[in-house]
Short mmCIF file of C-alpha atoms and ligand atoms in Angstrom, two decimals:
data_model
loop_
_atom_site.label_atom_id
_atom_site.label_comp_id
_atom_site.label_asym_id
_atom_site.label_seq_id
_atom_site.Cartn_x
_atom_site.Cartn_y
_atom_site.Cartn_z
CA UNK A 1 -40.26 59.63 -10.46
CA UNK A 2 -36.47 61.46 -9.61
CA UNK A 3 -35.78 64.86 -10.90
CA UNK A 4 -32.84 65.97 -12.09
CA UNK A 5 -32.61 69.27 -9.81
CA UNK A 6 -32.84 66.86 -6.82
CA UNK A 7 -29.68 65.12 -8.28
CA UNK A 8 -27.80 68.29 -8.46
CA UNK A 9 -28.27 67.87 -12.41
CA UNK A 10 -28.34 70.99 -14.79
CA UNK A 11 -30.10 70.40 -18.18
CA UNK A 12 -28.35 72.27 -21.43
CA UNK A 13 -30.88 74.99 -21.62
CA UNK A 14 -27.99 78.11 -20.11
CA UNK A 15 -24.82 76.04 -20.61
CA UNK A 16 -25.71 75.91 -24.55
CA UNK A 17 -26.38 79.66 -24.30
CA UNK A 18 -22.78 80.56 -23.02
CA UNK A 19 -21.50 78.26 -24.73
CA UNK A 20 -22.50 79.78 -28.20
CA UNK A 21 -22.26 83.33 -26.89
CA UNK A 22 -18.27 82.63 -25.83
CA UNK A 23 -17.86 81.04 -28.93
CA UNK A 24 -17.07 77.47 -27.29
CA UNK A 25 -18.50 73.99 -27.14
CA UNK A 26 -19.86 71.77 -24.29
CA UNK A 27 -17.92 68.34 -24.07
CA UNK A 28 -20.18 65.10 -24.20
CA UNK A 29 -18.58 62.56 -23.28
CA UNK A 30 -19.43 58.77 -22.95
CA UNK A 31 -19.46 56.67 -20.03
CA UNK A 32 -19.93 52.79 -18.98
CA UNK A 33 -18.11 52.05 -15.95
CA UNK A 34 -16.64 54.27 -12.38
CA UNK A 35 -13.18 54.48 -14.01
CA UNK A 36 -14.40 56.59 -17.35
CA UNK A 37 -17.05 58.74 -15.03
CA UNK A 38 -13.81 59.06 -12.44
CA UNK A 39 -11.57 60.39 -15.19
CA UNK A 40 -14.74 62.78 -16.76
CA UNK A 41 -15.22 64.12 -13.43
CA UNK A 42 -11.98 64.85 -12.08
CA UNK A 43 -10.78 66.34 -16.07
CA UNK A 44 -13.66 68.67 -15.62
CA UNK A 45 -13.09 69.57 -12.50
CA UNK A 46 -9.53 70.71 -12.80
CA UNK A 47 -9.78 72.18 -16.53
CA UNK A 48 -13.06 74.16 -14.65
CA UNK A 49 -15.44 72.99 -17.55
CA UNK A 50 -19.26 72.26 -17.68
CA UNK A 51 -19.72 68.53 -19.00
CA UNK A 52 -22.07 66.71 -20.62
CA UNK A 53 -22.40 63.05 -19.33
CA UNK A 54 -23.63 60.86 -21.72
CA UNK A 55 -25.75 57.37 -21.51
CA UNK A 56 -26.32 55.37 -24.75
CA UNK A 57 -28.86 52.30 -24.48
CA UNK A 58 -25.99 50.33 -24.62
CA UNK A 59 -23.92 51.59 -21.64
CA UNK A 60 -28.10 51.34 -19.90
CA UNK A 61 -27.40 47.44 -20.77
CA UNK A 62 -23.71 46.93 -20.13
CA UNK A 63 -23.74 48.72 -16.31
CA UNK A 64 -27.35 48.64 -15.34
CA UNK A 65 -29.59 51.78 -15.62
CA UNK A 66 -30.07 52.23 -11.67
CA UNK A 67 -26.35 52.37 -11.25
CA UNK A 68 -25.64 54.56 -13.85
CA UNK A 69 -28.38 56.75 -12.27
CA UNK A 70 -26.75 56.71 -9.02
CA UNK A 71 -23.52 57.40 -10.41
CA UNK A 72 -24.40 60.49 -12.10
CA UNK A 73 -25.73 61.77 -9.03
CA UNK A 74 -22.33 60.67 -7.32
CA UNK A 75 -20.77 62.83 -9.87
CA UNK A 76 -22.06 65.76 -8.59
CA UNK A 77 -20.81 65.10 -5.09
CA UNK A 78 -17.50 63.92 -6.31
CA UNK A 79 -16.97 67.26 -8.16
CA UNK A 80 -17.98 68.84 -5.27
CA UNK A 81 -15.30 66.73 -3.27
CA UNK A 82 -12.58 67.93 -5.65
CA UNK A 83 -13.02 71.14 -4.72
CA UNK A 84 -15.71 72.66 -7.87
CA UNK A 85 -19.07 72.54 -8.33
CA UNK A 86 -19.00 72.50 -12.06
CA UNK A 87 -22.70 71.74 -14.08
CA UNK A 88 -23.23 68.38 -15.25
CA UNK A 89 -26.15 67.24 -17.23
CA UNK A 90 -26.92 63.39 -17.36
CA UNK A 91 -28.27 62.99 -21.10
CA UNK A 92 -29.77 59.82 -22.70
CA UNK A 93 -26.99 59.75 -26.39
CA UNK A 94 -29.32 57.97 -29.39
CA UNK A 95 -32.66 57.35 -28.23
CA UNK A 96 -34.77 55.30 -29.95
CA UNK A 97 -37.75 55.50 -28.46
CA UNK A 98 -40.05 57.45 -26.69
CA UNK A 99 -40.54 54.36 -24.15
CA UNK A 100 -36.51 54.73 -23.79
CA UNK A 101 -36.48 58.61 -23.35
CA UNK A 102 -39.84 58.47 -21.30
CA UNK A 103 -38.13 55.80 -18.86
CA UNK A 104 -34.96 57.93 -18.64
CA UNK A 105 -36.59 61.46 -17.88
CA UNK A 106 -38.56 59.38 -14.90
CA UNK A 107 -35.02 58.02 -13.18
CA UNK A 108 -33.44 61.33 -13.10
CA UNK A 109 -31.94 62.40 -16.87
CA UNK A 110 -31.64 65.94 -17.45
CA UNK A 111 -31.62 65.89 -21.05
CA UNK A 112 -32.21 63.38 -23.83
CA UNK A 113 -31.77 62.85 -27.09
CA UNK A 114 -34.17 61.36 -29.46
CA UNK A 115 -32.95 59.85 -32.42
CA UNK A 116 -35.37 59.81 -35.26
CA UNK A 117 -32.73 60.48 -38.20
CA UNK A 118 -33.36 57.30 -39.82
CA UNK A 119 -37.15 57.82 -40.07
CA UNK A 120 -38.77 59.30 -42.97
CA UNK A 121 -38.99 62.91 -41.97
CA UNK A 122 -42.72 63.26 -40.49
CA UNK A 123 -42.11 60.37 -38.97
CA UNK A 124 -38.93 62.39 -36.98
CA UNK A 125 -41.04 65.37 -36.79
CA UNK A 126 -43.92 63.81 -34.77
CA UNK A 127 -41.93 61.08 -32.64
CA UNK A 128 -39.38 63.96 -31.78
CA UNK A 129 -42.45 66.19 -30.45
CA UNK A 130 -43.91 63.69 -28.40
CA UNK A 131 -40.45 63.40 -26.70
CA UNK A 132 -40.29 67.12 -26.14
CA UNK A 133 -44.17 67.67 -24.74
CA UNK A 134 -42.88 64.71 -22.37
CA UNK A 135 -39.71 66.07 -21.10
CA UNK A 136 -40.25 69.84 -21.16
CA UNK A 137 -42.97 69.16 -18.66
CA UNK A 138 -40.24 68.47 -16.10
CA UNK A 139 -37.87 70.82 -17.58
CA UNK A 140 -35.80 68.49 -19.41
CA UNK A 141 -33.88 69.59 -22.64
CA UNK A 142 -34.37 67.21 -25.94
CA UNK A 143 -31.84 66.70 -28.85
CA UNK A 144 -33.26 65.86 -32.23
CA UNK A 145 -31.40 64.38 -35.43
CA UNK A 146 -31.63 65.59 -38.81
CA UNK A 147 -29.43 63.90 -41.61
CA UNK A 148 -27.65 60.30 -41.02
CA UNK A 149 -24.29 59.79 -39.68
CA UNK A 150 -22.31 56.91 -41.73
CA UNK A 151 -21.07 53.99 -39.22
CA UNK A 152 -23.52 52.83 -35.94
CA UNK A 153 -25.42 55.15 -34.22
CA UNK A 154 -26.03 52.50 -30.61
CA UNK A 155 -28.93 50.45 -31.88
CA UNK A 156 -29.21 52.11 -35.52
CA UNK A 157 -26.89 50.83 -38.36
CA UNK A 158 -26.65 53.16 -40.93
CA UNK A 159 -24.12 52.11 -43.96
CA UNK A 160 -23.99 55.58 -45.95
CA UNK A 161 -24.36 59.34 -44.64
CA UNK A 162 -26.15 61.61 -45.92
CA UNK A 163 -25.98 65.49 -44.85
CA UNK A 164 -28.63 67.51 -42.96
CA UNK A 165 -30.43 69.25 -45.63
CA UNK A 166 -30.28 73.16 -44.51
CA UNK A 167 -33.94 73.30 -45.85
CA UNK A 168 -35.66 71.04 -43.55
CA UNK A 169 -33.58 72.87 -39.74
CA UNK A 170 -36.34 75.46 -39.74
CA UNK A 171 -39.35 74.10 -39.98
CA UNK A 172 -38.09 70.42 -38.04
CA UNK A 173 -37.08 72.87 -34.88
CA UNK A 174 -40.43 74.77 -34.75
CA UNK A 175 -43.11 71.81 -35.50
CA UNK A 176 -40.61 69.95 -32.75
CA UNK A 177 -39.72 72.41 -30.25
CA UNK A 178 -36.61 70.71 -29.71
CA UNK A 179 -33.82 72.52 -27.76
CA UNK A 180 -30.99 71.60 -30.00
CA UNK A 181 -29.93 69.73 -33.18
CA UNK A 182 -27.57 67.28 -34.20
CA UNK A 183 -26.74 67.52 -37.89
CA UNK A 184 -24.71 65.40 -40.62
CA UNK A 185 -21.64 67.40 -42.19
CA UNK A 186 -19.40 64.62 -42.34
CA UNK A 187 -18.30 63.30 -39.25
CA UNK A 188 -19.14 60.04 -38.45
CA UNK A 189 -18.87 57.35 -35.56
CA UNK A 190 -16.16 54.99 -34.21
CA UNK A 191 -12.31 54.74 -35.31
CA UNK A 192 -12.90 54.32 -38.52
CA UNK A 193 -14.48 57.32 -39.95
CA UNK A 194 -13.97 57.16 -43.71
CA UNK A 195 -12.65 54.33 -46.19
CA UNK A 196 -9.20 55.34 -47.52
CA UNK A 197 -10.10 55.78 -50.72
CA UNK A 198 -11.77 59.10 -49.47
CA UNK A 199 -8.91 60.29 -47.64
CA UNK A 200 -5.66 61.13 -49.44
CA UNK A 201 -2.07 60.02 -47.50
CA UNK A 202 0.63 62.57 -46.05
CA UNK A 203 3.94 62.25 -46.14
CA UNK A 204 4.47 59.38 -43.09
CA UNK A 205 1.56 58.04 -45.41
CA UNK A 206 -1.30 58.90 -42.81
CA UNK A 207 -4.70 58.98 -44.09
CA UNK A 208 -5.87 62.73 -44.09
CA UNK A 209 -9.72 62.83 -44.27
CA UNK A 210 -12.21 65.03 -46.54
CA UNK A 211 -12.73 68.02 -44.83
CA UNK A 212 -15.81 69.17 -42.88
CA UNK A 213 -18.42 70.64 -44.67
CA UNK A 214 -18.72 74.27 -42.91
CA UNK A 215 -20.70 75.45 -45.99
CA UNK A 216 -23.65 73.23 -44.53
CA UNK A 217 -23.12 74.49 -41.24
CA UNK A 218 -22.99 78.19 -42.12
CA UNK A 219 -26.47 77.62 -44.17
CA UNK A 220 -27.71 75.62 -41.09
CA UNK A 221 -26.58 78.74 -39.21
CA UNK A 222 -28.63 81.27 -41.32
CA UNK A 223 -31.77 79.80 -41.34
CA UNK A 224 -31.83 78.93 -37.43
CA UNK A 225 -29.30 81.59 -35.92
CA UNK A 226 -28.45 81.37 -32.38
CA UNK A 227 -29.72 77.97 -32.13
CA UNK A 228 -27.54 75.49 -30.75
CA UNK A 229 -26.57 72.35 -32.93
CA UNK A 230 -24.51 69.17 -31.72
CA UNK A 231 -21.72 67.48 -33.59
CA UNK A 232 -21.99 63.81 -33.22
CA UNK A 233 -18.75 61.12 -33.99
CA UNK A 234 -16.57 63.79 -33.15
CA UNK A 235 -13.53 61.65 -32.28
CA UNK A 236 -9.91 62.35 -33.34
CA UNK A 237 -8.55 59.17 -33.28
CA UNK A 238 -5.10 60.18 -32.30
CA UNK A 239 -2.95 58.30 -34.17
CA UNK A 240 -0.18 57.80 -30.78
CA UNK A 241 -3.14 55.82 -29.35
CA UNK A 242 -3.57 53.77 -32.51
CA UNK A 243 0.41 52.90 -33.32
CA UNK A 244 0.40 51.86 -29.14
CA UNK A 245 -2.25 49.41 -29.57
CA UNK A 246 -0.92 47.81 -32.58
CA UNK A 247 2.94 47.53 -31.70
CA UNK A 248 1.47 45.65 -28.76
CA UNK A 249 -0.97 42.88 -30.42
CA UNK A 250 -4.07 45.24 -31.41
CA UNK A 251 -4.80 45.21 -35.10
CA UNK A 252 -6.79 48.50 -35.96
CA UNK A 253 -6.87 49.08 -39.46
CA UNK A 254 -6.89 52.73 -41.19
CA UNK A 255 -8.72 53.91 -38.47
CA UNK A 256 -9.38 57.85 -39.01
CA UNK A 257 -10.95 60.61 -37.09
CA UNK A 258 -11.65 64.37 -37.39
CA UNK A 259 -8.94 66.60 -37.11
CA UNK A 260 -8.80 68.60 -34.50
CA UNK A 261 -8.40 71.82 -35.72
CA UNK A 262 -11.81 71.08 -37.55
CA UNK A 263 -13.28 70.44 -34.06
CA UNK A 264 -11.98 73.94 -32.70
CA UNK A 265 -12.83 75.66 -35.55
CA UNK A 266 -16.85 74.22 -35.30
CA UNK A 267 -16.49 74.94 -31.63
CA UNK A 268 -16.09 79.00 -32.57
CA UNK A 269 -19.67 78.50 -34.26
CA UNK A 270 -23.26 77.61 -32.99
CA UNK A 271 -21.81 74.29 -32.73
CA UNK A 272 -22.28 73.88 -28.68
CA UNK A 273 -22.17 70.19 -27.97
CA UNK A 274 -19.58 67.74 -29.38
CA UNK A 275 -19.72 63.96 -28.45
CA UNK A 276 -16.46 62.18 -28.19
CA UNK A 277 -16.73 58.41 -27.09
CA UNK A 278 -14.17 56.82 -29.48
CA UNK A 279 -10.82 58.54 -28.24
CA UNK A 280 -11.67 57.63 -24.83
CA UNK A 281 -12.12 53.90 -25.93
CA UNK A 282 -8.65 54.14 -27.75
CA UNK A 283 -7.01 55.95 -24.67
CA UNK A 284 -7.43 53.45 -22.52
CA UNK A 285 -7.29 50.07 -25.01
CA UNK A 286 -3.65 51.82 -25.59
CA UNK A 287 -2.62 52.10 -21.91
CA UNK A 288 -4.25 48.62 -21.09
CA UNK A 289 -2.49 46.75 -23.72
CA UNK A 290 0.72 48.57 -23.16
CA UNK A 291 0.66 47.18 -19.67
CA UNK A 292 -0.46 43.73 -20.55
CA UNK A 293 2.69 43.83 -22.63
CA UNK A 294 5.19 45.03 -20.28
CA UNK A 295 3.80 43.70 -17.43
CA UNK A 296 2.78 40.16 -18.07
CA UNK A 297 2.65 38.76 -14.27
CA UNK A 298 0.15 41.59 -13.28
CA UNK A 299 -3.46 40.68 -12.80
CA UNK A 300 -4.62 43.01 -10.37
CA UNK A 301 -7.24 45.46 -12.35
CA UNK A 302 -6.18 48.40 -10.44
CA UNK A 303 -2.76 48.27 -12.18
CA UNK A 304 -4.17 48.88 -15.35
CA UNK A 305 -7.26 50.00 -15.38
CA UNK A 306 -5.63 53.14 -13.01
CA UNK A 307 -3.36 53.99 -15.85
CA UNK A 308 -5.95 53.85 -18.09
CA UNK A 309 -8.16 56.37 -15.77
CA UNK A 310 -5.17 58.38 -16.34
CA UNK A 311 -4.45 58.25 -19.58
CA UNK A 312 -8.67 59.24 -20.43
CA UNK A 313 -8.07 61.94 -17.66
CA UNK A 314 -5.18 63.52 -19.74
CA UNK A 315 -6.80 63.21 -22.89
CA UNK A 316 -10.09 64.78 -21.76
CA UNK A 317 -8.47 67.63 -20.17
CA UNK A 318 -6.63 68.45 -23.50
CA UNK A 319 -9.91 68.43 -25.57
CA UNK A 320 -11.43 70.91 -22.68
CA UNK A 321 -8.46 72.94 -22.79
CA UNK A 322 -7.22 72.60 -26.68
CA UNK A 323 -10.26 71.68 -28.96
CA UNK A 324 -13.94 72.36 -27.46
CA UNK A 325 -12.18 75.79 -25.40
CA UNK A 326 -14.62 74.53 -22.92
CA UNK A 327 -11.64 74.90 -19.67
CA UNK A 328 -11.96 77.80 -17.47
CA UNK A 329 -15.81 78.11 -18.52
CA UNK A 330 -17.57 76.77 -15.58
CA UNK A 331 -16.23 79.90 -13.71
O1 G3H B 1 -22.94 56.88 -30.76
C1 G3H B 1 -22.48 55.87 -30.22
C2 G3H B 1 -21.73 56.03 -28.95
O2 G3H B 1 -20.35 56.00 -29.19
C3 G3H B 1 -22.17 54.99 -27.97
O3 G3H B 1 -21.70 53.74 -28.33
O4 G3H B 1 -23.75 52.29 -28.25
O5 G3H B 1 -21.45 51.30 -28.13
O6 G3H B 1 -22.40 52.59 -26.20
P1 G3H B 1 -22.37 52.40 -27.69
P1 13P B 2 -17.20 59.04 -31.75
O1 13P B 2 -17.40 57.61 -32.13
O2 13P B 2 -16.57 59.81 -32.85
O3 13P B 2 -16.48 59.19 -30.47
O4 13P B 2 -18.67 59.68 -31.55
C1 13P B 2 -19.39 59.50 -30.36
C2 13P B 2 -20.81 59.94 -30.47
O5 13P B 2 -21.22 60.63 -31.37
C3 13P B 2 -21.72 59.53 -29.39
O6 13P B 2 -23.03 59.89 -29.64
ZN1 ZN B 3 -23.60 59.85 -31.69
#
């Protein structure tokens, strides 16, 4: 059994508190591999914002759940080494199980998230509590899921959404206990977010998506005020990235995020965690192929997989600084 606090881990518990109370959110963002954790850490460190650093049961399979383990905890010293000791939580993104969550809290996770949207709703209710009675005996925070998220969420396909129903967030956060909730108002994940025919065109004939809906989240708001509730699929798919990798060979199709003003705008709200895995993916896909292109004779990784470090560094500093208003807060 590893805790957390012997990591130098935080869980969300006061970093969700500010972060509602100054009217900001808490990035969460993906990682697989040193470069991505490398360009997390050092974005964080320099915008001065807390970070959420999240593990889905894939990224456990791709890079081996010891070493991801062991490079959280290096996180905390390489922050350190950059000059700020900024909080980081290490939290489990889609868990499907309590096996999964159980096996997480015991190597050192400082937060998970259990995933029981796609259950029928008692079912949710009573596999959620058993993951909090687990973790909250070692201090560990829980995410729950109300309402399905169109697109894959890790291991659980979903094909259509459908929204959090306002009149289930009271009762599903008492029976649960759970510290925070992720709710459905129309985000979803990956880079393709909705099927054109939802969105309408602008005038360089770029798909513009259906808005948010805030009316959910205000209701949400009311019936569980102060309580702190995650936006999932919260990529903006920045359409630089997109035209990059297909002028050189990538074929992405009317791929479509969130806009970002959206993003802020939920920020401002009790919305205090928002996941962004996709624009990181498209970041560095853009820079890699860009090199591959120009550079055909170079086969050394660090030549491109640097750049790409760079490129996810840049982009994650401008969410900190320009969309979650999560820079300057780890003060
Ligand atoms: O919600 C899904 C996240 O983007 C993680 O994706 O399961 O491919 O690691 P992944
Ligand atoms: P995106 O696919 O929009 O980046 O969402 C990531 C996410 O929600 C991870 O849980
Ligand atoms: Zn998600």
């Amino acid at each position: 059994m590893v805790s957390y606090k012997d990591l130098g881990l935080v869980n969300t518990r006061e970093m969700f508190a500010k972060a509602i109370k100054g009217g900001y959110a808490i990035p969460a963002f993906n990682f697989n591999n040193m470069e991505q954790m490398q360009a997390i850490i050092s974005a964080c460190v320099e915008t001065s914002s807390p970070v959420i650093l999240q593990v889905s049961s894939g990224a456990r399979k791709y890079a081996n759940q010891t070493l991801l383990r062991y490079m959280a905890q290096g996180a905390v010293e390489y922050a350190k080494e950059l000059g700020k000791n900024i909080p980081i939580v290490l939290h489990l993104d889609h868990g499907n199980s309590f096996e999964l969550c159980k096996s997480c809290i015991d190597m050192g996770f400082s937060s998970v998230m259990i995933d029981g949207s796609s259950l029928p709703y008692e079912e949710n209710v009573a596999l959620t509590k058993q993951v909090v009675d687990y973790a909250h005996q070692f201090d560990v925070t829980v995410e729950g899921e109300l309402g399905v998220l169109a697109g894959v969420e890790d291991e659980v396909a979903s094909e259509h959404s459908h929204y959090t129903d306002p009149a289930d967030v009271e009762d599903f956060v008492k029976k649960t206990g759970v510290d925070s909730l992720a709710i459905s108002i129309g985000t979803s994940h990956g880079a393709n977010k909705f099927k054109p025919e939802q969105c309408t065109r602008n005038a360089e004939g770029i798909l513009v998506p259906p808005p948010l809906r805030f009316d959910i989240l205000k209701e949400i708001e009311e019936r569980i005020p102060g309580f702190p509730i995650v936006l999932h699929g919260s990529s903006s798919v920045p359409q630089e990235y997109v035209k990059i990798i297909n002028t050189h060979g990538g074929a992405l199709k009317d791929a479509v995020g969130i806009p970002e003003e959206q993003l802020r705008e939920a920020a401002k709200s009790a919305v205090c965690k928002i996941n962004i895995d996709s624009d990181g993916r498209l970041a560095m896909t853009a820079a890699v192929r860009k090199i591959f292109v120009e550079n055909p004779a170079e086969f050394d990784p660090r030549k491109y997989l640097g750049p790409a470090r760079d490129e996810l560094k840049k982009l994650y500093m401008h969410k900190c600084e320009n969309v979650l208003g999560s820079a300057g807060k780890a003060e």
